mmCIF file of C-alpha atoms and ligand atoms in Angstrom:
data_model
loop_
_atom_site.group_PDB
_atom_site.id
_atom_site.type_symbol
_atom_site.label_atom_id
_atom_site.label_comp_id
_atom_site.label_asym_id
_atom_site.label_seq_id
_atom_site.Cartn_x
_atom_site.Cartn_y
_atom_site.Cartn_z
ATOM 1 C CA MET U 1 -28.180 33.018 13.840
ATOM 2 C CA ASN U 2 -26.443 32.355 17.143
ATOM 3 C CA LYS U 3 -23.915 34.641 18.708
ATOM 4 C CA MET U 4 -20.457 34.345 17.221
ATOM 5 C CA LYS U 5 -16.943 35.485 18.008
ATOM 6 C CA LEU U 6 -15.213 37.660 15.390
ATOM 7 C CA LYS U 7 -11.878 35.858 15.308
ATOM 8 C CA VAL U 8 -10.396 32.650 16.751
ATOM 9 C CA THR U 9 -6.996 30.951 16.436
ATOM 10 C CA VAL U 10 -6.583 27.275 17.263
ATOM 11 C CA SER U 11 -3.499 25.084 16.936
ATOM 12 C CA ALA U 12 -2.948 21.329 16.723
ATOM 13 C CA PRO U 13 0.336 19.414 17.016
ATOM 14 C CA GLY U 14 2.145 17.206 14.538
ATOM 15 C CA LYS U 15 2.662 13.507 15.310
ATOM 16 C CA LEU U 16 4.933 10.541 14.768
ATOM 17 C CA GLU U 17 3.788 6.934 14.886
ATOM 18 C CA LEU U 18 5.870 4.936 17.352
ATOM 19 C CA PHE U 19 4.550 1.360 16.950
ATOM 20 C CA GLY U 20 1.986 -0.706 15.082
ATOM 21 C CA GLU U 21 1.784 0.895 11.626
ATOM 22 C CA HIS U 22 -0.384 -0.903 9.049
ATOM 23 C CA ALA U 23 -1.580 -3.515 11.577
ATOM 24 C CA LEU U 24 -3.495 -0.520 12.964
ATOM 25 C CA VAL U 25 -5.655 -0.415 9.836
ATOM 26 C CA TYR U 26 -6.655 -4.059 10.481
ATOM 27 C CA GLY U 27 -7.826 -3.490 14.044
ATOM 28 C CA GLN U 28 -4.610 -4.005 16.002
ATOM 29 C CA PRO U 29 -3.505 -1.316 18.480
ATOM 30 C CA GLY U 30 -0.799 1.244 17.755
ATOM 31 C CA ILE U 31 1.102 3.945 19.636
ATOM 32 C CA VAL U 32 1.567 7.526 18.467
ATOM 33 C CA THR U 33 3.281 10.557 19.987
ATOM 34 C CA THR U 34 2.612 14.224 19.370
ATOM 35 C CA VAL U 35 5.542 16.571 18.627
ATOM 36 C CA ASP U 36 6.049 20.204 19.558
ATOM 37 C CA GLN U 37 5.652 21.597 16.042
ATOM 38 C CA ARG U 38 2.144 22.944 15.557
ATOM 39 C CA LEU U 39 -0.241 23.933 12.817
ATOM 40 C CA PHE U 40 -2.380 27.075 13.334
ATOM 41 C CA VAL U 41 -5.826 27.834 11.949
ATOM 42 C CA THR U 42 -7.281 31.340 12.284
ATOM 43 C CA ILE U 43 -10.917 31.914 11.398
ATOM 44 C CA GLN U 44 -12.591 35.299 11.244
ATOM 45 C CA THR U 45 -16.017 36.412 10.098
ATOM 46 C CA LEU U 46 -16.217 38.238 6.760
ATOM 47 C CA GLU U 47 -18.472 41.081 5.629
ATOM 48 C CA ASP U 48 -19.220 39.182 2.450
ATOM 49 C CA LYS U 49 -21.841 36.754 3.663
ATOM 50 C CA SER U 50 -21.718 34.367 0.745
ATOM 51 C CA LEU U 51 -18.088 33.449 0.862
ATOM 52 C CA VAL U 52 -15.488 31.256 2.522
ATOM 53 C CA TYR U 53 -11.962 32.433 1.843
ATOM 54 C CA ILE U 54 -9.224 29.813 2.509
ATOM 55 C CA LYS U 55 -5.638 31.053 2.605
ATOM 56 C CA SER U 56 -2.261 29.475 3.379
ATOM 57 C CA SER U 57 1.313 30.278 2.426
ATOM 58 C CA ASN U 58 2.839 26.786 2.564
ATOM 59 C CA PRO U 59 1.422 24.973 0.667
ATOM 60 C CA LYS U 60 0.182 27.997 -1.271
ATOM 61 C CA VAL U 61 -3.600 28.253 -1.160
ATOM 62 C CA ASP U 62 -5.732 31.269 -2.063
ATOM 63 C CA LEU U 63 -9.261 30.076 -2.591
ATOM 64 C CA ARG U 64 -12.626 31.845 -2.568
ATOM 65 C CA VAL U 65 -15.528 29.469 -2.466
ATOM 66 C CA SER U 66 -19.242 29.709 -1.638
ATOM 67 C CA ILE U 67 -20.562 27.739 1.353
ATOM 68 C CA LYS U 68 -22.501 25.373 -0.892
ATOM 69 C CA ASP U 69 -19.337 24.555 -2.869
ATOM 70 C CA LEU U 70 -17.174 23.587 0.113
ATOM 71 C CA SER U 71 -17.515 19.885 -0.745
ATOM 72 C CA ASN U 72 -17.088 20.416 -4.497
ATOM 73 C CA LYS U 73 -14.739 17.791 -5.923
ATOM 74 C CA ASN U 74 -12.794 20.463 -7.815
ATOM 75 C CA ILE U 75 -11.455 22.067 -4.619
ATOM 76 C CA PRO U 76 -7.629 21.891 -4.982
ATOM 77 C CA LYS U 77 -6.089 19.178 -2.841
ATOM 78 C CA GLU U 78 -4.128 21.675 -0.687
ATOM 79 C CA ALA U 79 -7.411 23.200 0.525
ATOM 80 C CA LYS U 80 -9.514 20.032 0.659
ATOM 81 C CA PHE U 81 -9.090 19.179 4.334
ATOM 82 C CA VAL U 82 -10.031 22.682 5.526
ATOM 83 C CA SER U 83 -12.868 22.961 3.063
ATOM 84 C CA LEU U 84 -14.399 19.558 3.833
ATOM 85 C CA ALA U 85 -13.892 19.964 7.590
ATOM 86 C CA ALA U 86 -15.888 23.221 7.362
ATOM 87 C CA ASP U 87 -18.524 21.565 5.180
ATOM 88 C CA ASN U 88 -18.930 18.656 7.638
ATOM 89 C CA PHE U 89 -19.095 21.095 10.566
ATOM 90 C CA PHE U 90 -21.815 23.240 8.978
ATOM 91 C CA LYS U 91 -23.849 20.245 7.773
ATOM 92 C CA LYS U 92 -23.809 18.725 11.262
ATOM 93 C CA TYR U 93 -24.248 21.787 13.459
ATOM 94 C CA TYR U 94 -25.280 24.882 11.434
ATOM 95 C CA PRO U 95 -26.972 23.771 8.188
ATOM 96 C CA ASN U 96 -28.433 27.246 7.630
ATOM 97 C CA PHE U 97 -25.141 29.131 7.900
ATOM 98 C CA LYS U 98 -24.600 31.284 4.805
ATOM 99 C CA GLY U 99 -21.052 32.660 5.394
ATOM 100 C CA GLY U 100 -18.780 34.461 5.269
ATOM 101 C CA LEU U 101 -15.519 33.391 6.779
ATOM 102 C CA LYS U 102 -11.820 33.800 6.216
ATOM 103 C CA ILE U 103 -9.782 30.721 7.190
ATOM 104 C CA THR U 104 -6.000 31.143 7.318
ATOM 105 C CA THR U 105 -3.611 28.281 8.057
ATOM 106 C CA LYS U 106 0.049 28.432 9.048
ATOM 107 C CA SER U 107 2.348 25.564 9.968
ATOM 108 C CA GLN U 108 5.603 25.207 11.891
ATOM 109 C CA PHE U 109 6.349 21.986 9.992
ATOM 110 C CA SER U 110 6.466 21.042 6.326
ATOM 111 C CA SER U 111 3.641 18.870 5.013
ATOM 112 C CA LYS U 112 6.390 16.697 3.484
ATOM 113 C CA LEU U 113 7.660 15.302 6.819
ATOM 114 C CA GLY U 114 4.783 12.935 7.527
ATOM 115 C CA PHE U 115 3.951 14.767 10.751
ATOM 116 C CA GLY U 116 0.231 14.559 9.946
ATOM 117 C CA SER U 117 -0.461 18.031 8.579
ATOM 118 C CA SER U 118 -3.780 16.866 7.054
ATOM 119 C CA SER U 119 -5.169 15.649 10.352
ATOM 120 C CA ALA U 120 -3.758 18.629 12.287
ATOM 121 C CA VAL U 121 -5.397 21.120 9.907
ATOM 122 C CA THR U 122 -8.684 19.188 9.948
ATOM 123 C CA THR U 123 -8.830 18.975 13.737
ATOM 124 C CA ALA U 124 -7.819 22.611 14.214
ATOM 125 C CA THR U 125 -10.386 23.826 11.641
ATOM 126 C CA ILE U 126 -13.213 21.990 13.407
ATOM 127 C CA GLN U 127 -12.239 23.277 16.857
ATOM 128 C CA ALA U 128 -11.745 26.832 15.512
ATOM 129 C CA LEU U 129 -15.223 26.787 13.940
ATOM 130 C CA ALA U 130 -16.721 25.433 17.172
ATOM 131 C CA LYS U 131 -15.067 28.215 19.178
ATOM 132 C CA LEU U 132 -16.143 30.862 16.641
ATOM 133 C CA PHE U 133 -19.746 29.715 17.048
ATOM 134 C CA GLU U 134 -19.229 29.433 20.819
ATOM 135 C CA LYS U 135 -20.160 25.788 20.663
ATOM 136 C CA ASP U 136 -18.518 23.380 23.117
ATOM 137 C CA LEU U 137 -17.439 20.151 21.453
ATOM 138 C CA SER U 138 -15.902 17.287 23.439
ATOM 139 C CA LEU U 139 -12.577 15.892 22.232
ATOM 140 C CA LYS U 140 -14.459 12.774 21.048
ATOM 141 C CA GLN U 141 -16.866 14.929 19.000
ATOM 142 C CA ILE U 142 -13.902 16.744 17.408
ATOM 143 C CA PHE U 143 -12.176 13.408 16.743
ATOM 144 C CA ASP U 144 -15.296 11.851 15.184
ATOM 145 C CA LEU U 145 -15.936 14.754 12.804
ATOM 146 C CA ALA U 146 -12.256 15.100 11.863
ATOM 147 C CA TYR U 147 -11.965 11.336 11.261
ATOM 148 C CA LYS U 148 -15.081 11.416 9.061
ATOM 149 C CA THR U 149 -13.479 14.266 7.071
ATOM 150 C CA ILE U 150 -10.234 12.298 6.580
ATOM 151 C CA LEU U 151 -12.178 9.197 5.467
ATOM 152 C CA ASP U 152 -14.298 11.312 3.081
ATOM 153 C CA ILE U 153 -11.067 12.338 1.359
ATOM 154 C CA GLN U 154 -8.681 9.379 1.789
ATOM 155 C CA LYS U 155 -11.233 6.551 2.114
ATOM 156 C CA LYS U 156 -8.887 4.497 4.336
ATOM 157 C CA GLY U 157 -6.967 4.980 7.580
ATOM 158 C CA SER U 158 -7.179 4.128 11.255
ATOM 159 C CA GLY U 159 -7.523 7.729 12.475
ATOM 160 C CA VAL U 160 -4.405 7.440 14.673
ATOM 161 C CA ASP U 161 -3.097 10.780 13.389
ATOM 162 C CA VAL U 162 -6.456 12.477 14.047
ATOM 163 C CA ALA U 163 -6.430 11.163 17.623
ATOM 164 C CA ALA U 164 -2.914 12.557 18.147
ATOM 165 C CA SER U 165 -3.772 16.038 16.908
ATOM 166 C CA THR U 166 -6.991 16.069 18.954
ATOM 167 C CA TYR U 167 -5.981 14.526 22.279
ATOM 168 C CA GLY U 168 -2.233 15.228 22.356
ATOM 169 C CA GLY U 169 0.240 13.274 24.504
ATOM 170 C CA ILE U 170 1.373 9.753 23.696
ATOM 171 C CA LEU U 171 -1.612 7.559 22.856
ATOM 172 C CA TYR U 172 -2.447 3.872 22.718
ATOM 173 C CA PHE U 173 -5.016 3.755 19.933
ATOM 174 C CA VAL U 174 -7.371 1.353 18.159
ATOM 175 C CA ILE U 175 -8.972 2.103 14.762
ATOM 176 C CA GLY U 176 -11.832 4.597 14.678
ATOM 177 C CA GLY U 177 -11.134 5.675 18.254
ATOM 178 C CA LYS U 178 -12.433 2.379 19.723
ATOM 179 C CA VAL U 179 -9.657 2.852 22.295
ATOM 180 C CA ILE U 180 -7.861 6.167 22.867
ATOM 181 C CA LYS U 181 -5.732 5.794 25.978
ATOM 182 C CA PRO U 182 -3.132 8.389 27.003
ATOM 183 C CA LEU U 183 0.126 6.786 28.158
ATOM 184 C CA LYS U 184 1.074 8.983 31.072
ATOM 185 C CA THR U 185 4.796 9.497 30.813
ATOM 186 C CA THR U 186 7.352 12.226 30.210
ATOM 187 C CA HIS U 187 9.124 13.298 27.032
ATOM 188 C CA LEU U 188 10.473 10.390 24.989
ATOM 189 C CA PRO U 189 14.001 11.237 23.744
ATOM 190 C CA LEU U 190 13.518 10.226 20.113
ATOM 191 C CA ILE U 191 16.120 10.775 17.448
ATOM 192 C CA ILE U 192 14.298 11.606 14.225
ATOM 193 C CA GLY U 193 15.755 11.384 10.735
ATOM 194 C CA TYR U 194 13.832 12.682 7.721
ATOM 195 C CA SER U 195 14.416 10.588 4.583
ATOM 196 C CA GLY U 196 13.697 13.390 2.107
ATOM 197 C CA ILE U 197 11.111 11.149 0.413
ATOM 198 C CA LYS U 198 7.364 11.738 0.692
ATOM 199 C CA ALA U 199 5.436 8.636 1.783
ATOM 200 C CA ASP U 200 2.445 7.903 -0.409
ATOM 201 C CA THR U 201 0.109 6.481 2.238
ATOM 202 C CA PRO U 202 -2.861 5.398 0.039
ATOM 203 C CA THR U 203 -0.540 3.483 -2.335
ATOM 204 C CA LEU U 204 1.224 1.772 0.573
ATOM 205 C CA LEU U 205 -2.087 0.844 2.205
ATOM 206 C CA ASN U 206 -3.158 -0.730 -1.099
ATOM 207 C CA GLN U 207 0.122 -2.651 -1.417
ATOM 208 C CA VAL U 208 -0.317 -4.107 2.059
ATOM 209 C CA ALA U 209 -3.946 -4.970 1.221
ATOM 210 C CA GLN U 210 -2.666 -6.893 -1.847
ATOM 211 C CA LYS U 211 -0.185 -8.808 0.348
ATOM 212 C CA MET U 212 -3.008 -9.616 2.756
ATOM 213 C CA LYS U 213 -5.041 -10.979 -0.161
ATOM 214 C CA LYS U 214 -2.183 -13.131 -1.424
ATOM 215 C CA TYR U 215 -0.902 -14.406 1.957
ATOM 216 C CA PRO U 216 -3.825 -13.953 4.362
ATOM 217 C CA LYS U 217 -2.546 -16.305 7.064
ATOM 218 C CA LEU U 218 1.040 -14.998 7.058
ATOM 219 C CA ILE U 219 0.074 -11.347 7.093
ATOM 220 C CA LYS U 220 -2.575 -11.887 9.736
ATOM 221 C CA ASN U 221 0.086 -13.496 11.938
ATOM 222 C CA ILE U 222 2.308 -10.432 11.456
ATOM 223 C CA PHE U 223 -0.564 -8.133 12.425
ATOM 224 C CA ASN U 224 -1.369 -10.211 15.525
ATOM 225 C CA SER U 225 2.296 -10.109 16.558
ATOM 226 C CA SER U 226 2.307 -6.355 15.973
ATOM 227 C CA GLY U 227 -0.639 -6.053 18.369
ATOM 228 C CA ASP U 228 1.210 -8.105 21.015
ATOM 229 C CA LEU U 229 4.309 -5.967 20.494
ATOM 230 C CA VAL U 230 2.311 -2.747 20.972
ATOM 231 C CA ASN U 231 0.981 -4.040 24.291
ATOM 232 C CA LEU U 232 4.549 -4.716 25.472
ATOM 233 C CA ALA U 233 5.722 -1.326 24.159
ATOM 234 C CA SER U 234 2.964 0.460 26.012
ATOM 235 C CA LYS U 235 4.197 -1.069 29.307
ATOM 236 C CA SER U 236 7.809 -0.126 28.485
ATOM 237 C CA ILE U 237 6.772 3.462 27.744
ATOM 238 C CA LEU U 238 5.077 3.703 31.147
ATOM 239 C CA ASN U 239 8.208 2.213 32.796
ATOM 240 C CA LYS U 240 10.502 4.449 30.712
ATOM 241 C CA ASP U 241 12.460 1.342 29.738
ATOM 242 C CA LEU U 242 14.215 2.771 26.675
ATOM 243 C CA GLU U 243 16.374 -0.284 26.123
ATOM 244 C CA THR U 244 13.357 -2.603 25.763
ATOM 245 C CA LEU U 245 11.577 0.003 23.638
ATOM 246 C CA GLY U 246 14.580 0.060 21.308
ATOM 247 C CA GLU U 247 14.488 -3.731 21.019
ATOM 248 C CA LEU U 248 10.764 -3.608 20.276
ATOM 249 C CA MET U 249 11.430 -0.969 17.600
ATOM 250 C CA ASN U 250 13.820 -3.398 15.901
ATOM 251 C CA ILE U 251 11.252 -6.206 15.984
ATOM 252 C CA ASN U 252 8.514 -3.871 14.688
ATOM 253 C CA GLN U 253 10.828 -2.765 11.876
ATOM 254 C CA GLY U 254 11.234 -6.454 10.948
ATOM 255 C CA TYR U 255 7.443 -6.734 10.568
ATOM 256 C CA LEU U 256 7.343 -3.600 8.408
ATOM 257 C CA VAL U 257 10.157 -4.942 6.194
ATOM 258 C CA SER U 258 8.153 -8.174 5.804
ATOM 259 C CA LEU U 259 5.125 -6.134 4.744
ATOM 260 C CA GLY U 260 7.337 -4.522 2.079
ATOM 261 C CA VAL U 261 6.971 -0.932 3.268
ATOM 262 C CA SER U 262 10.592 -0.058 4.120
ATOM 263 C CA SER U 263 13.076 1.228 1.529
ATOM 264 C CA GLN U 264 16.791 1.289 0.870
ATOM 265 C CA LYS U 265 17.052 4.834 2.180
ATOM 266 C CA LEU U 266 15.156 4.080 5.404
ATOM 267 C CA ASP U 267 17.075 0.802 5.889
ATOM 268 C CA ASN U 268 20.386 2.680 5.521
ATOM 269 C CA MET U 269 19.391 5.303 8.085
ATOM 270 C CA ILE U 270 18.041 2.687 10.505
ATOM 271 C CA ASN U 271 21.151 0.483 10.224
ATOM 272 C CA ALA U 272 23.409 3.513 10.633
ATOM 273 C CA ALA U 273 21.586 4.438 13.853
ATOM 274 C CA LYS U 274 21.923 0.911 15.217
ATOM 275 C CA ASN U 275 25.599 0.617 14.264
ATOM 276 C CA ALA U 276 26.272 3.913 16.046
ATOM 277 C CA GLY U 277 24.881 2.538 19.291
ATOM 278 C CA ALA U 278 21.106 3.112 19.231
ATOM 279 C CA TYR U 279 19.028 0.682 21.303
ATOM 280 C CA GLY U 280 16.772 0.383 18.281
ATOM 281 C CA ALA U 281 15.331 2.134 15.245
ATOM 282 C CA LYS U 282 12.419 1.843 12.845
ATOM 283 C CA LEU U 283 10.491 3.712 10.198
ATOM 284 C CA SER U 284 7.593 5.839 11.398
ATOM 285 C CA GLY U 285 4.324 6.082 9.466
ATOM 286 C CA ALA U 286 3.240 4.444 6.254
ATOM 287 C CA GLY U 287 6.784 3.678 5.064
ATOM 288 C CA VAL U 288 9.166 4.045 2.099
ATOM 289 C CA GLY U 289 9.727 7.717 2.991
ATOM 290 C CA ASP U 290 8.948 10.299 5.684
ATOM 291 C CA CYS U 291 10.942 9.757 8.901
ATOM 292 C CA MET U 292 12.779 7.061 10.834
ATOM 293 C CA ILE U 293 13.003 7.157 14.613
ATOM 294 C CA ALA U 294 15.616 5.797 17.009
ATOM 295 C CA LEU U 295 16.214 5.545 20.744
ATOM 296 C CA ALA U 296 19.718 5.615 22.157
ATOM 297 C CA PRO U 297 21.477 5.872 25.517
ATOM 298 C CA PRO U 298 22.311 9.550 26.273
ATOM 299 C CA SER U 299 26.032 8.905 25.691
ATOM 300 C CA LYS U 300 25.326 7.748 22.115
ATOM 301 C CA VAL U 301 22.790 10.342 20.953
ATOM 302 C CA LYS U 302 25.394 12.551 19.268
ATOM 303 C CA SER U 303 27.026 9.718 17.333
ATOM 304 C CA VAL U 304 23.642 8.253 16.315
ATOM 305 C CA LYS U 305 22.542 11.639 14.919
ATOM 306 C CA LYS U 306 25.827 11.938 13.048
ATOM 307 C CA ALA U 307 25.445 8.438 11.564
ATOM 308 C CA VAL U 308 21.842 9.070 10.455
ATOM 309 C CA LYS U 309 22.974 12.299 8.799
ATOM 310 C CA LYS U 310 25.805 10.495 7.050
ATOM 311 C CA ALA U 311 23.272 7.975 5.725
ATOM 312 C CA GLY U 312 21.427 10.850 4.050
ATOM 313 C CA GLY U 313 18.886 11.760 6.742
ATOM 314 C CA LYS U 314 18.019 15.222 8.008
ATOM 315 C CA ILE U 315 17.806 15.372 11.810
ATOM 316 C CA ILE U 316 14.600 16.948 13.091
ATOM 317 C CA ASP U 317 14.822 18.017 16.721
ATOM 318 C CA VAL U 318 11.472 17.969 18.487
ATOM 319 C CA GLU U 319 10.023 17.408 21.921
ATOM 320 C CA THR U 320 7.479 14.595 22.108
ATOM 321 C CA ASN U 321 4.317 14.234 24.205
ATOM 322 C CA VAL U 322 2.737 17.685 23.877
ATOM 323 C CA GLU U 323 -0.722 19.204 24.221
ATOM 324 C CA GLY U 324 -3.423 18.378 21.658
ATOM 325 C CA VAL U 325 -5.728 20.822 19.886
ATOM 326 C CA ARG U 326 -5.877 24.124 21.799
ATOM 327 C CA ILE U 327 -7.123 27.670 21.582
ATOM 328 C CA GLU U 328 -4.327 30.195 21.175
HETATM 329 C C1 MEV H 1 0.308 5.947 8.737
HETATM 330 O O1 MEV H 1 0.193 7.216 9.310
HETATM 331 C C2 MEV H 1 -0.037 4.837 9.715
HETATM 332 C C3 MEV H 1 -0.728 3.675 9.056
HETATM 333 O O2 MEV H 1 -0.895 2.659 10.046
HETATM 334 C C4 MEV H 1 -2.053 4.072 8.470
HETATM 335 C C5 MEV H 1 -3.118 4.339 9.506
HETATM 336 O O3 MEV H 1 -3.036 3.873 10.646
HETATM 337 O O4 MEV H 1 -4.085 5.036 9.141
HETATM 338 C C6 MEV H 1 0.145 3.101 7.954
#
């Protein structure tokens, strides 16, 4: 066996989609930002050579599993991303590894927010294992293995959240990592309202797929327009033109409403933000639940936050545009 470190901690950031949701899955570009709430994975070697021990307090996980059972379909869903990330890592790089390891995860954000805890934990697990084995992986190698892990479990998805947790920053992204382009800018002053509802991404992806089947031409036109909008938004981000970005958010929200992925609660929060003076607002992510985002002139930020709260949202204060996966 190669030389190994005894203990490594790696963290990866959460994310929020800014533009292009759903069209992303059909090959159109999207834009995502990282946020300054991170998920930590600590891996240490264990005396017991046969075992991988996966532990987390929120969600509660306390699992002892043998190396050969890491990809077992009975692994509880809370531990699946860590377990399958480890399995994919060993199969690709160290097929003869017998164990043992203790993997502990800890997060600064709830998995309910839609901040991409699954991709953050997957990315961080892969980088932590690489560092433990003193193996240098490029960001693209981490992305590819983490994306494979997500697809193994969820079957569908563009990988935009995996790119965010791996590369960090604000990214212009095309499915599978065909394009991963950092948009070099400063912090984006987003106002974020949590709806209190958990988005069910696989169900929403299926609903949109059904719409695509029923109205192929109409939905394709929406996706093409979404791609055009993302290209304009990427320029506005680089120019820090918040007013145009707000307008583009409103147009993007119109597309998402047409796809049927908004909800009364999100609509109320978004309208409240706009009525209180935001340049624009939209849902972020797969839809129906999770968070909405808004941009507002500095003089209106306070009243927009108040209005979103009054509409039933919980304000989440974060910085955007932060570092990707990193060793702690
Ligand atoms: C959800 O995080 C964003 C979607 O576009 C799905 C994806 O890109 O994988 C709805």
